[in-house]
PDB file of C-alpha atoms in Angstrom:
ATOM      1  CA  MET A 970      53.726 -48.093  66.655  1.00 48.00           C
ATOM      2  CA  SER A 971      54.625 -51.513  65.270  1.00 60.00           C
ATOM      3  CA  SER A 972      54.715 -54.834  67.104  1.00 66.00           C
ATOM      4  CA  ASP A 973      56.231 -54.861  70.611  1.00 93.00           C
ATOM      5  CA  ILE A 974      55.998 -58.653  70.686  1.00 97.00           C
ATOM      6  CA  VAL A 975      56.671 -60.892  67.697  1.00 98.00           C
ATOM      7  CA  TYR A 976      56.323 -64.611  67.131  1.00 98.00           C
ATOM      8  CA  LEU A 977      59.427 -66.471  65.968  1.00 98.00           C
ATOM      9  CA  ASP A 978      59.730 -70.236  65.719  1.00 97.00           C
ATOM     10  CA  GLY A 979      57.421 -71.088  68.587  1.00 97.00           C
ATOM     11  CA  ALA A 980      58.290 -68.214  70.937  1.00 97.00           C
ATOM     12  CA  TYR A 981      56.703 -64.823  71.677  1.00 98.00           C
ATOM     13  CA  ILE A 982      59.580 -62.397  72.197  1.00 98.00           C
ATOM     14  CA  ALA A 983      60.359 -58.685  72.176  1.00 97.00           C
ATOM     15  CA  ALA A 984      60.796 -57.443  68.612  1.00 96.00           C
ATOM     16  CA  GLN A 985      64.315 -56.129  69.262  1.00 95.00           C
ATOM     17  CA  GLU A 986      65.390 -59.572  70.457  1.00 96.00           C
ATOM     18  CA  ALA A 987      64.199 -61.453  67.339  1.00 97.00           C
ATOM     19  CA  LYS A 988      67.051 -62.770  65.188  1.00 97.00           C
ATOM     20  CA  VAL A 989      67.127 -64.849  61.996  1.00 97.00           C
ATOM     21  CA  SER A 990      70.183 -66.544  60.507  1.00 97.00           C
ATOM     22  CA  VAL A 991      71.988 -64.809  57.627  1.00 96.00           C
ATOM     23  CA  PHE A 992      71.826 -68.186  55.884  1.00 96.00           C
ATOM     24  CA  ASP A 993      68.039 -68.306  56.053  1.00 97.00           C
ATOM     25  CA  ARG A 994      66.765 -68.907  52.525  1.00 96.00           C
ATOM     26  CA  GLY A 995      64.110 -66.241  52.911  1.00 96.00           C
ATOM     27  CA  PHE A 996      66.903 -63.680  53.277  1.00 95.00           C
ATOM     28  CA  LEU A 997      69.210 -65.121  50.620  1.00 95.00           C
ATOM     29  CA  PHE A 998      66.732 -66.157  47.926  1.00 96.00           C
ATOM     30  CA  GLY A 999      63.275 -64.855  48.842  1.00 96.00           C
ATOM     31  CA  ASP A1000      62.427 -68.540  49.305  1.00 96.00           C
ATOM     32  CA  SER A1001      59.394 -67.754  51.436  1.00 97.00           C
ATOM     33  CA  VAL A1002      55.709 -66.911  51.477  1.00 98.00           C
ATOM     34  CA  TYR A1003      53.606 -64.493  53.524  1.00 97.00           C
ATOM     35  CA  GLU A1004      50.131 -63.302  54.444  1.00 97.00           C
ATOM     36  CA  VAL A1005      48.673 -60.101  55.897  1.00 97.00           C
ATOM     37  CA  ILE A1006      45.526 -60.547  57.998  1.00 97.00           C
ATOM     38  CA  PRO A1007      43.484 -57.699  59.523  1.00 96.00           C
ATOM     39  CA  TYR A1008      42.128 -57.864  63.064  1.00 96.00           C
ATOM     40  CA  TYR A1009      39.432 -55.435  64.226  1.00 94.00           C
ATOM     41  CA  ARG A1010      38.900 -55.063  67.966  1.00 92.00           C
ATOM     42  CA  GLY A1011      41.064 -58.147  68.343  1.00 94.00           C
ATOM     43  CA  VAL A1012      38.888 -60.271  66.046  1.00 93.00           C
ATOM     44  CA  SER A1013      40.343 -61.721  62.832  1.00 95.00           C
ATOM     45  CA  PHE A1014      38.767 -60.696  59.531  1.00 93.00           C
ATOM     46  CA  ARG A1015      38.497 -63.508  56.943  1.00 94.00           C
ATOM     47  CA  LEU A1016      41.142 -65.631  58.646  1.00 96.00           C
ATOM     48  CA  GLU A1017      40.107 -68.895  56.993  1.00 96.00           C
ATOM     49  CA  PRO A1018      40.526 -67.690  53.374  1.00 96.00           C
ATOM     50  CA  HIS A1019      43.913 -66.216  54.279  1.00 97.00           C
ATOM     51  CA  LEU A1020      45.066 -69.510  55.765  1.00 97.00           C
ATOM     52  CA  LYS A1021      43.712 -71.427  52.778  1.00 96.00           C
ATOM     53  CA  ARG A1022      45.807 -69.219  50.482  1.00 96.00           C
ATOM     54  CA  LEU A1023      48.807 -69.694  52.754  1.00 97.00           C
ATOM     55  CA  GLU A1024      48.412 -73.459  52.415  1.00 97.00           C
ATOM     56  CA  HIS A1025      48.313 -73.063  48.624  1.00 96.00           C
ATOM     57  CA  SER A1026      51.505 -70.988  48.637  1.00 97.00           C
ATOM     58  CA  LEU A1027      53.333 -73.401  50.960  1.00 97.00           C
ATOM     59  CA  ALA A1028      52.278 -76.386  48.867  1.00 96.00           C
ATOM     60  CA  ALA A1029      53.415 -74.672  45.656  1.00 96.00           C
ATOM     61  CA  LEU A1030      56.883 -74.099  47.154  1.00 96.00           C
ATOM     62  CA  ARG A1031      56.835 -77.550  48.795  1.00 95.00           C
ATOM     63  CA  ILE A1032      57.455 -76.153  52.262  1.00 96.00           C
ATOM     64  CA  PRO A1033      55.968 -78.608  54.794  1.00 94.00           C
ATOM     65  CA  LEU A1034      54.413 -76.982  57.854  1.00 95.00           C
ATOM     66  CA  THR A1035      51.691 -77.846  60.334  1.00 93.00           C
ATOM     67  CA  LEU A1036      50.781 -75.142  62.846  1.00 96.00           C
ATOM     68  CA  ASP A1037      47.699 -74.044  64.778  1.00 97.00           C
ATOM     69  CA  TRP A1038      47.636 -70.630  63.126  1.00 97.00           C
ATOM     70  CA  PRO A1039      44.431 -69.300  64.761  1.00 97.00           C
ATOM     71  CA  ALA A1040      45.843 -69.977  68.226  1.00 98.00           C
ATOM     72  CA  VAL A1041      49.265 -68.529  67.358  1.00 98.00           C
ATOM     73  CA  LEU A1042      47.914 -65.359  65.775  1.00 98.00           C
ATOM     74  CA  ASP A1043      45.173 -64.728  68.333  1.00 97.00           C
ATOM     75  CA  GLU A1044      47.797 -64.963  71.077  1.00 98.00           C
ATOM     76  CA  LEU A1045      50.127 -62.597  69.207  1.00 98.00           C
ATOM     77  CA  VAL A1046      47.342 -60.044  68.780  1.00 97.00           C
ATOM     78  CA  SER A1047      46.429 -60.348  72.453  1.00 97.00           C
ATOM     79  CA  ARG A1048      50.040 -59.819  73.527  1.00 97.00           C
ATOM     80  CA  ASN A1049      50.128 -56.653  71.415  1.00 97.00           C
ATOM     81  CA  GLY A1050      47.053 -55.178  73.073  1.00 95.00           C
ATOM     82  CA  GLY A1051      44.333 -56.356  70.699  1.00 94.00           C
ATOM     83  CA  GLY A1052      42.455 -53.602  68.914  1.00 92.00           C
ATOM     84  CA  ASN A1053      42.808 -52.866  65.201  1.00 95.00           C
ATOM     85  CA  LEU A1054      45.939 -54.569  63.890  1.00 96.00           C
ATOM     86  CA  SER A1055      47.257 -56.154  60.734  1.00 96.00           C
ATOM     87  CA  VAL A1056      49.177 -59.370  61.329  1.00 98.00           C
ATOM     88  CA  TYR A1057      52.053 -60.068  58.974  1.00 98.00           C
ATOM     89  CA  LEU A1058      53.187 -63.682  58.906  1.00 97.00           C
ATOM     90  CA  GLN A1059      56.065 -65.131  56.918  1.00 98.00           C
ATOM     91  CA  VAL A1060      57.276 -68.687  56.428  1.00 98.00           C
ATOM     92  CA  THR A1061      60.692 -69.343  54.879  1.00 98.00           C
ATOM     93  CA  ARG A1062      62.177 -72.659  53.872  1.00 97.00           C
ATOM     94  CA  GLY A1063      64.643 -72.220  56.728  1.00 97.00           C
ATOM     95  CA  ASP A1064      68.333 -72.024  57.527  1.00 95.00           C
ATOM     96  CA  ALA A1065      70.515 -74.055  55.137  1.00 91.00           C
ATOM     97  CA  GLY A1066      73.721 -73.310  57.075  1.00 93.00           C
ATOM     98  CA  ARG A1067      75.330 -71.966  53.901  1.00 93.00           C
ATOM     99  CA  ARG A1068      74.365 -70.272  50.662  1.00 95.00           C
ATOM    100  CA  THR A1069      73.334 -72.944  48.168  1.00 93.00           C
ATOM    101  CA  PRO A1070      70.555 -72.837  45.560  1.00 92.00           C
ATOM    102  CA  VAL A1071      69.460 -76.431  46.185  1.00 92.00           C
ATOM    103  CA  TYR A1072      67.664 -77.352  49.373  1.00 92.00           C
ATOM    104  CA  ASP A1073      67.142 -80.322  51.610  1.00 87.00           C
ATOM    105  CA  ALA A1074      63.490 -81.337  51.865  1.00 84.00           C
ATOM    106  CA  SER A1075      63.946 -82.032  55.581  1.00 86.00           C
ATOM    107  CA  MET A1076      64.854 -78.406  56.413  1.00 92.00           C
ATOM    108  CA  LYS A1077      62.924 -76.804  59.268  1.00 96.00           C
ATOM    109  CA  PRO A1078      60.905 -73.759  58.150  1.00 97.00           C
ATOM    110  CA  THR A1079      61.392 -70.392  59.835  1.00 98.00           C
ATOM    111  CA  VAL A1080      58.056 -68.963  61.036  1.00 98.00           C
ATOM    112  CA  PHE A1081      57.715 -65.280  61.879  1.00 98.00           C
ATOM    113  CA  ALA A1082      54.759 -63.001  62.633  1.00 98.00           C
ATOM    114  CA  CYS A1083      54.352 -59.403  63.802  1.00 98.00           C
ATOM    115  CA  CYS A1084      51.618 -56.763  64.130  1.00 97.00           C
ATOM    116  CA  ASN A1085      51.050 -53.233  62.886  1.00 96.00           C
ATOM    117  CA  PRO A1086      48.218 -50.860  63.802  1.00 95.00           C
ATOM    118  CA  ILE A1087      45.566 -50.179  61.163  1.00 94.00           C
ATOM    119  CA  ARG A1088      42.642 -47.806  60.923  1.00 91.00           C
ATOM    120  CA  ASP A1089      39.123 -49.153  61.268  1.00 90.00           C
ATOM    121  CA  ILE A1090      38.098 -48.436  57.687  1.00 88.00           C
ATOM    122  CA  TYR A1091      34.410 -48.823  58.541  1.00 89.00           C
ATOM    123  CA  ALA A1092      34.295 -46.331  61.405  1.00 87.00           C
ATOM    124  CA  ASP A1093      33.580 -43.215  59.322  1.00 86.00           C
ATOM    125  CA  GLY A1094      31.330 -44.791  56.685  1.00 91.00           C
ATOM    126  CA  ALA A1095      31.562 -44.322  52.926  1.00 93.00           C
ATOM    127  CA  ASP A1096      32.091 -40.568  53.210  1.00 92.00           C
ATOM    128  CA  GLY A1097      35.264 -41.207  55.190  1.00 92.00           C
ATOM    129  CA  VAL A1098      36.885 -43.146  52.339  1.00 93.00           C
ATOM    130  CA  ALA A1099      38.969 -41.007  49.992  1.00 94.00           C
ATOM    131  CA  GLY A1100      39.054 -41.744  46.284  1.00 96.00           C
ATOM    132  CA  ILE A1101      42.496 -42.364  44.825  1.00 97.00           C
ATOM    133  CA  GLY A1102      44.486 -41.985  41.634  1.00 98.00           C
ATOM    134  CA  VAL A1103      46.345 -44.807  39.882  1.00 98.00           C
ATOM    135  CA  ILE A1104      48.790 -45.280  37.051  1.00 98.00           C
ATOM    136  CA  VAL A1105      49.011 -48.206  34.634  1.00 98.00           C
ATOM    137  CA  THR A1106      52.395 -49.770  34.003  1.00 97.00           C
ATOM    138  CA  ALA A1107      53.974 -52.957  32.663  1.00 97.00           C
ATOM    139  CA  ASP A1108      53.661 -56.109  34.762  1.00 96.00           C
ATOM    140  CA  LEU A1109      57.280 -57.168  35.348  1.00 93.00           C
ATOM    141  CA  ARG A1110      56.562 -60.031  37.734  1.00 94.00           C
ATOM    142  CA  TRP A1111      57.165 -63.744  37.284  1.00 93.00           C
ATOM    143  CA  HIS A1112      54.450 -66.093  36.032  1.00 93.00           C
ATOM    144  CA  ARG A1113      53.377 -67.629  39.357  1.00 94.00           C
ATOM    145  CA  CYS A1114      51.711 -64.625  40.937  1.00 95.00           C
ATOM    146  CA  ASP A1115      49.095 -66.946  42.456  1.00 95.00           C
ATOM    147  CA  ILE A1116      51.788 -67.816  45.025  1.00 94.00           C
ATOM    148  CA  LYS A1117      52.006 -65.128  47.703  1.00 95.00           C
ATOM    149  CA  ALA A1118      55.801 -65.203  47.701  1.00 95.00           C
ATOM    150  CA  ASN A1119      58.162 -62.602  49.119  1.00 94.00           C
ATOM    151  CA  GLY A1120      59.887 -61.717  45.836  1.00 93.00           C
ATOM    152  CA  LEU A1121      58.170 -58.316  45.730  1.00 94.00           C
ATOM    153  CA  LEU A1122      60.801 -56.189  43.985  1.00 95.00           C
ATOM    154  CA  PRO A1123      58.635 -55.631  40.858  1.00 95.00           C
ATOM    155  CA  ASN A1124      55.726 -54.578  43.092  1.00 96.00           C
ATOM    156  CA  ILE A1125      57.983 -52.206  45.002  1.00 96.00           C
ATOM    157  CA  LEU A1126      59.252 -50.637  41.786  1.00 96.00           C
ATOM    158  CA  VAL A1127      55.796 -49.955  40.351  1.00 96.00           C
ATOM    159  CA  LEU A1128      54.455 -48.676  43.670  1.00 96.00           C
ATOM    160  CA  GLN A1129      57.399 -46.294  43.923  1.00 97.00           C
ATOM    161  CA  GLN A1130      56.742 -45.196  40.340  1.00 97.00           C
ATOM    162  CA  ALA A1131      53.142 -44.458  41.268  1.00 97.00           C
ATOM    163  CA  ARG A1132      54.228 -42.430  44.273  1.00 96.00           C
ATOM    164  CA  GLU A1133      56.680 -40.394  42.194  1.00 97.00           C
ATOM    165  CA  GLU A1134      53.910 -39.655  39.679  1.00 97.00           C
ATOM    166  CA  GLY A1135      51.531 -38.485  42.403  1.00 97.00           C
ATOM    167  CA  ALA A1136      49.343 -41.593  42.374  1.00 97.00           C
ATOM    168  CA  ASP A1137      48.338 -44.032  45.116  1.00 97.00           C
ATOM    169  CA  GLU A1138      48.540 -47.375  43.319  1.00 98.00           C
ATOM    170  CA  ALA A1139      49.935 -48.930  40.145  1.00 98.00           C
ATOM    171  CA  LEU A1140      47.777 -51.221  38.026  1.00 98.00           C
ATOM    172  CA  MET A1141      49.791 -53.682  35.978  1.00 98.00           C
ATOM    173  CA  ILE A1142      49.220 -54.837  32.412  1.00 97.00           C
ATOM    174  CA  ARG A1143      50.723 -57.813  30.582  1.00 96.00           C
ATOM    175  CA  ASP A1144      50.261 -58.526  26.868  1.00 96.00           C
ATOM    176  CA  GLY A1145      47.441 -56.006  26.715  1.00 97.00           C
ATOM    177  CA  VAL A1146      45.536 -57.540  29.632  1.00 97.00           C
ATOM    178  CA  LEU A1147      45.197 -55.892  33.044  1.00 98.00           C
ATOM    179  CA  THR A1148      46.247 -58.143  35.912  1.00 97.00           C
ATOM    180  CA  GLU A1149      46.097 -56.406  39.314  1.00 97.00           C
ATOM    181  CA  GLY A1150      47.566 -53.620  41.406  1.00 97.00           C
ATOM    182  CA  GLY A1151      50.945 -53.582  43.080  1.00 97.00           C
ATOM    183  CA  SER A1152      49.157 -54.378  46.352  1.00 96.00           C
ATOM    184  CA  SER A1153      45.525 -54.844  45.361  1.00 97.00           C
ATOM    185  CA  ASN A1154      42.991 -56.479  43.063  1.00 97.00           C
ATOM    186  CA  LEU A1155      41.098 -54.573  40.380  1.00 98.00           C
ATOM    187  CA  PHE A1156      37.377 -54.091  39.662  1.00 98.00           C
ATOM    188  CA  ILE A1157      35.565 -51.963  37.102  1.00 98.00           C
ATOM    189  CA  VAL A1158      31.878 -51.158  36.718  1.00 98.00           C
ATOM    190  CA  LYS A1159      30.197 -50.646  33.358  1.00 98.00           C
ATOM    191  CA  SER A1160      26.447 -50.245  32.883  1.00 97.00           C
ATOM    192  CA  GLY A1161      25.711 -51.697  36.310  1.00 97.00           C
ATOM    193  CA  VAL A1162      27.847 -54.827  35.848  1.00 98.00           C
ATOM    194  CA  LEU A1163      30.919 -55.506  37.978  1.00 98.00           C
ATOM    195  CA  TYR A1164      34.005 -56.858  36.175  1.00 98.00           C
ATOM    196  CA  THR A1165      37.268 -58.204  37.561  1.00 98.00           C
ATOM    197  CA  PRO A1166      40.245 -59.979  35.937  1.00 97.00           C
ATOM    198  CA  LYS A1167      39.783 -63.747  35.938  1.00 96.00           C
ATOM    199  CA  LEU A1168      42.032 -65.797  38.168  1.00 95.00           C
ATOM    200  CA  GLY A1169      45.096 -67.571  36.832  1.00 94.00           C
ATOM    201  CA  SER A1170      48.760 -68.020  37.552  1.00 94.00           C
ATOM    202  CA  GLU A1171      49.455 -64.342  36.839  1.00 94.00           C
ATOM    203  CA  ILE A1172      47.004 -63.009  39.454  1.00 94.00           C
ATOM    204  CA  LEU A1173      46.964 -63.431  43.218  1.00 94.00           C
ATOM    205  CA  GLY A1174      43.536 -64.561  44.369  1.00 91.00           C
ATOM    206  CA  GLY A1175      42.834 -61.862  46.928  1.00 95.00           C
ATOM    207  CA  THR A1176      40.725 -62.769  49.962  1.00 96.00           C
ATOM    208  CA  THR A1177      38.979 -59.394  49.749  1.00 96.00           C
ATOM    209  CA  ARG A1178      38.408 -59.921  46.028  1.00 97.00           C
ATOM    210  CA  GLU A1179      36.713 -63.182  46.968  1.00 97.00           C
ATOM    211  CA  LEU A1180      34.536 -61.397  49.533  1.00 96.00           C
ATOM    212  CA  VAL A1181      33.504 -58.728  46.995  1.00 97.00           C
ATOM    213  CA  LEU A1182      32.217 -61.459  44.696  1.00 98.00           C
ATOM    214  CA  GLU A1183      30.490 -63.298  47.563  1.00 97.00           C
ATOM    215  CA  LEU A1184      28.685 -60.128  48.624  1.00 97.00           C
ATOM    216  CA  ALA A1185      27.807 -59.230  45.024  1.00 98.00           C
ATOM    217  CA  ARG A1186      26.347 -62.690  44.458  1.00 98.00           C
ATOM    218  CA  ALA A1187      24.269 -62.512  47.653  1.00 97.00           C
ATOM    219  CA  ALA A1188      23.009 -59.017  46.792  1.00 98.00           C
ATOM    220  CA  GLY A1189      22.124 -59.862  43.198  1.00 98.00           C
ATOM    221  CA  ILE A1190      24.790 -57.587  41.709  1.00 98.00           C
ATOM    222  CA  PRO A1191      25.775 -58.992  38.293  1.00 98.00           C
ATOM    223  CA  TYR A1192      29.485 -59.635  37.836  1.00 98.00           C
ATOM    224  CA  GLN A1193      31.916 -61.237  35.406  1.00 98.00           C
ATOM    225  CA  GLU A1194      35.449 -62.542  35.789  1.00 98.00           C
ATOM    226  CA  THR A1195      37.076 -61.790  32.454  1.00 97.00           C
ATOM    227  CA  ASP A1196      40.068 -60.271  30.654  1.00 97.00           C
ATOM    228  CA  LEU A1197      40.118 -56.472  30.865  1.00 98.00           C
ATOM    229  CA  SER A1198      42.003 -54.041  28.627  1.00 98.00           C
ATOM    230  CA  TYR A1199      43.325 -50.540  29.177  1.00 98.00           C
ATOM    231  CA  GLU A1200      40.425 -49.259  27.050  1.00 98.00           C
ATOM    232  CA  ASN A1201      37.932 -51.035  29.357  1.00 97.00           C
ATOM    233  CA  LEU A1202      39.551 -49.230  32.265  1.00 97.00           C
ATOM    234  CA  LEU A1203      39.302 -45.782  30.673  1.00 97.00           C
ATOM    235  CA  GLU A1204      35.697 -46.352  29.563  1.00 97.00           C
ATOM    236  CA  ALA A1205      34.506 -47.651  32.950  1.00 98.00           C
ATOM    237  CA  ASP A1206      31.772 -45.910  34.937  1.00 98.00           C
ATOM    238  CA  GLU A1207      33.578 -46.846  38.167  1.00 98.00           C
ATOM    239  CA  VAL A1208      36.958 -48.356  39.062  1.00 98.00           C
ATOM    240  CA  TRP A1209      37.821 -49.935  42.421  1.00 98.00           C
ATOM    241  CA  ILE A1210      40.746 -51.635  44.041  1.00 98.00           C
ATOM    242  CA  SER A1211      40.520 -54.058  46.962  1.00 97.00           C
ATOM    243  CA  SER A1212      42.871 -55.380  49.621  1.00 96.00           C
ATOM    244  CA  SER A1213      42.643 -56.869  53.105  1.00 94.00           C
ATOM    245  CA  THR A1214      43.464 -53.710  55.039  1.00 92.00           C
ATOM    246  CA  ARG A1215      41.671 -51.273  52.691  1.00 93.00           C
ATOM    247  CA  ALA A1216      38.494 -53.207  51.768  1.00 94.00           C
ATOM    248  CA  VAL A1217      37.210 -51.575  48.558  1.00 96.00           C
ATOM    249  CA  VAL A1218      38.578 -48.191  47.503  1.00 97.00           C
ATOM    250  CA  PRO A1219      37.180 -46.027  44.677  1.00 98.00           C
ATOM    251  CA  VAL A1220      39.616 -44.967  41.953  1.00 98.00           C
ATOM    252  CA  LEU A1221      38.818 -41.495  40.611  1.00 98.00           C
ATOM    253  CA  ARG A1222      41.768 -40.998  38.239  1.00 98.00           C
ATOM    254  CA  VAL A1223      43.665 -43.316  35.894  1.00 98.00           C
ATOM    255  CA  ASP A1224      46.886 -41.891  34.439  1.00 98.00           C
ATOM    256  CA  GLY A1225      45.513 -38.446  35.243  1.00 97.00           C
ATOM    257  CA  LYS A1226      42.225 -39.082  33.390  1.00 97.00           C
ATOM    258  CA  THR A1227      38.925 -38.847  35.292  1.00 98.00           C
ATOM    259  CA  VAL A1228      36.981 -42.051  35.878  1.00 97.00           C
ATOM    260  CA  GLY A1229      33.260 -41.681  35.154  1.00 96.00           C
ATOM    261  CA  ASP A1230      31.984 -38.403  36.579  1.00 95.00           C
ATOM    262  CA  GLY A1231      34.953 -38.122  38.947  1.00 96.00           C
ATOM    263  CA  THR A1232      33.052 -39.050  42.110  1.00 96.00           C
ATOM    264  CA  LYS A1233      32.653 -42.174  44.225  1.00 97.00           C
ATOM    265  CA  GLY A1234      30.093 -44.176  42.283  1.00 97.00           C
ATOM    266  CA  PRO A1235      26.745 -45.589  43.445  1.00 97.00           C
ATOM    267  CA  LEU A1236      27.749 -49.252  43.089  1.00 98.00           C
ATOM    268  CA  TRP A1237      30.902 -48.656  45.115  1.00 98.00           C
ATOM    269  CA  ARG A1238      28.775 -47.045  47.856  1.00 97.00           C
ATOM    270  CA  ARG A1239      26.478 -50.056  47.840  1.00 97.00           C
ATOM    271  CA  MET A1240      29.411 -52.458  48.038  1.00 97.00           C
ATOM    272  CA  PHE A1241      31.009 -50.498  50.884  1.00 96.00           C
ATOM    273  CA  GLU A1242      27.738 -50.713  52.812  1.00 96.00           C
ATOM    274  CA  LEU A1243      27.656 -54.476  52.216  1.00 96.00           C
ATOM    275  CA  PHE A1244      31.203 -54.673  53.576  1.00 95.00           C
ATOM    276  CA  SER A1245      30.214 -52.570  56.581  1.00 94.00           C
ATOM    277  CA  GLN A1246      27.251 -54.848  57.333  1.00 94.00           C
ATOM    278  CA  PHE A1247      29.493 -57.905  57.053  1.00 93.00           C
ATOM    279  CA  HIS A1248      31.981 -56.242  59.416  1.00 91.00           C
ATOM    280  CA  ARG A1249      29.264 -55.393  61.956  1.00 89.00           C
ATOM    281  CA  ARG A1250      27.994 -58.992  61.935  1.00 89.00           C
ATOM    282  CA  LEU A1251      31.531 -60.227  62.485  1.00 84.00           C
ATOM    283  CA  MET A1252      32.073 -57.878  65.434  1.00 81.00           C
ATOM    284  CA  THR A1253      28.814 -58.947  67.045  1.00 79.00           C
ATOM    285  CA  GLY A1254      29.555 -62.634  66.589  1.00 71.00           C
ATOM    286  CA  GLU A1255      26.930 -63.213  63.925  1.00 64.00           C
ATOM    287  CA  GLU A1256      29.416 -63.964  61.101  1.00 51.00           C
TER     288      GLU A1256
END
């Protein structure tokens, strides 16, 4: 069941009562940004990096906004019963009163947030995580993917393509270089070294990607941020994707071809255990 109570422009209201103007620029132009933040047992997971990225996105679109996000989101989660939830928040430039491409810098942003239930991905351990299959397809997105904007039509198209081809995710490639998934970041393992595409304007800096590298650094796992090709992907010993609500997920098939020996690899299992330890510390108040 999705959110019973949503947050809209300073008020907590029943979802069915929430209304946004048809002249809101988020609706008309996708002139908006968003974040998705997991909460486990009512406790936020990596809230600060999410809010830091939100600030980056808002600044890039020059949408001015000051809000006590932790207080707003904690209250929203509480009003929806706590537990394991993902919080979706969206900020648009606001209601222009008419459809016009130009905007007035003094416009008041529209702020919306809602909740959806999620599974506790750590509850069943590594054996409870299913490996997935992916396809590789052209990256059709614009060149400012570092902004977490709501213009997600290219992502939707490639994710639908993956579904129709019996896969779970689509990895995108531009000019021979892998970028990321339709809703995830990419990692490969070769000879014990972890590789991930380097950050730039054509990749969204995922908060879970950041955590993977933090945990790898602390555990002494060697890693590199570098350009990766399709050939690197096919020759990898392990392939993973990462996202806020899925943590790290092993990829067992790429375009129908088996990755490594076709099983969840040893470095993925180690990383999942590092994630689980981090999660346990967070839930006990140690993180």
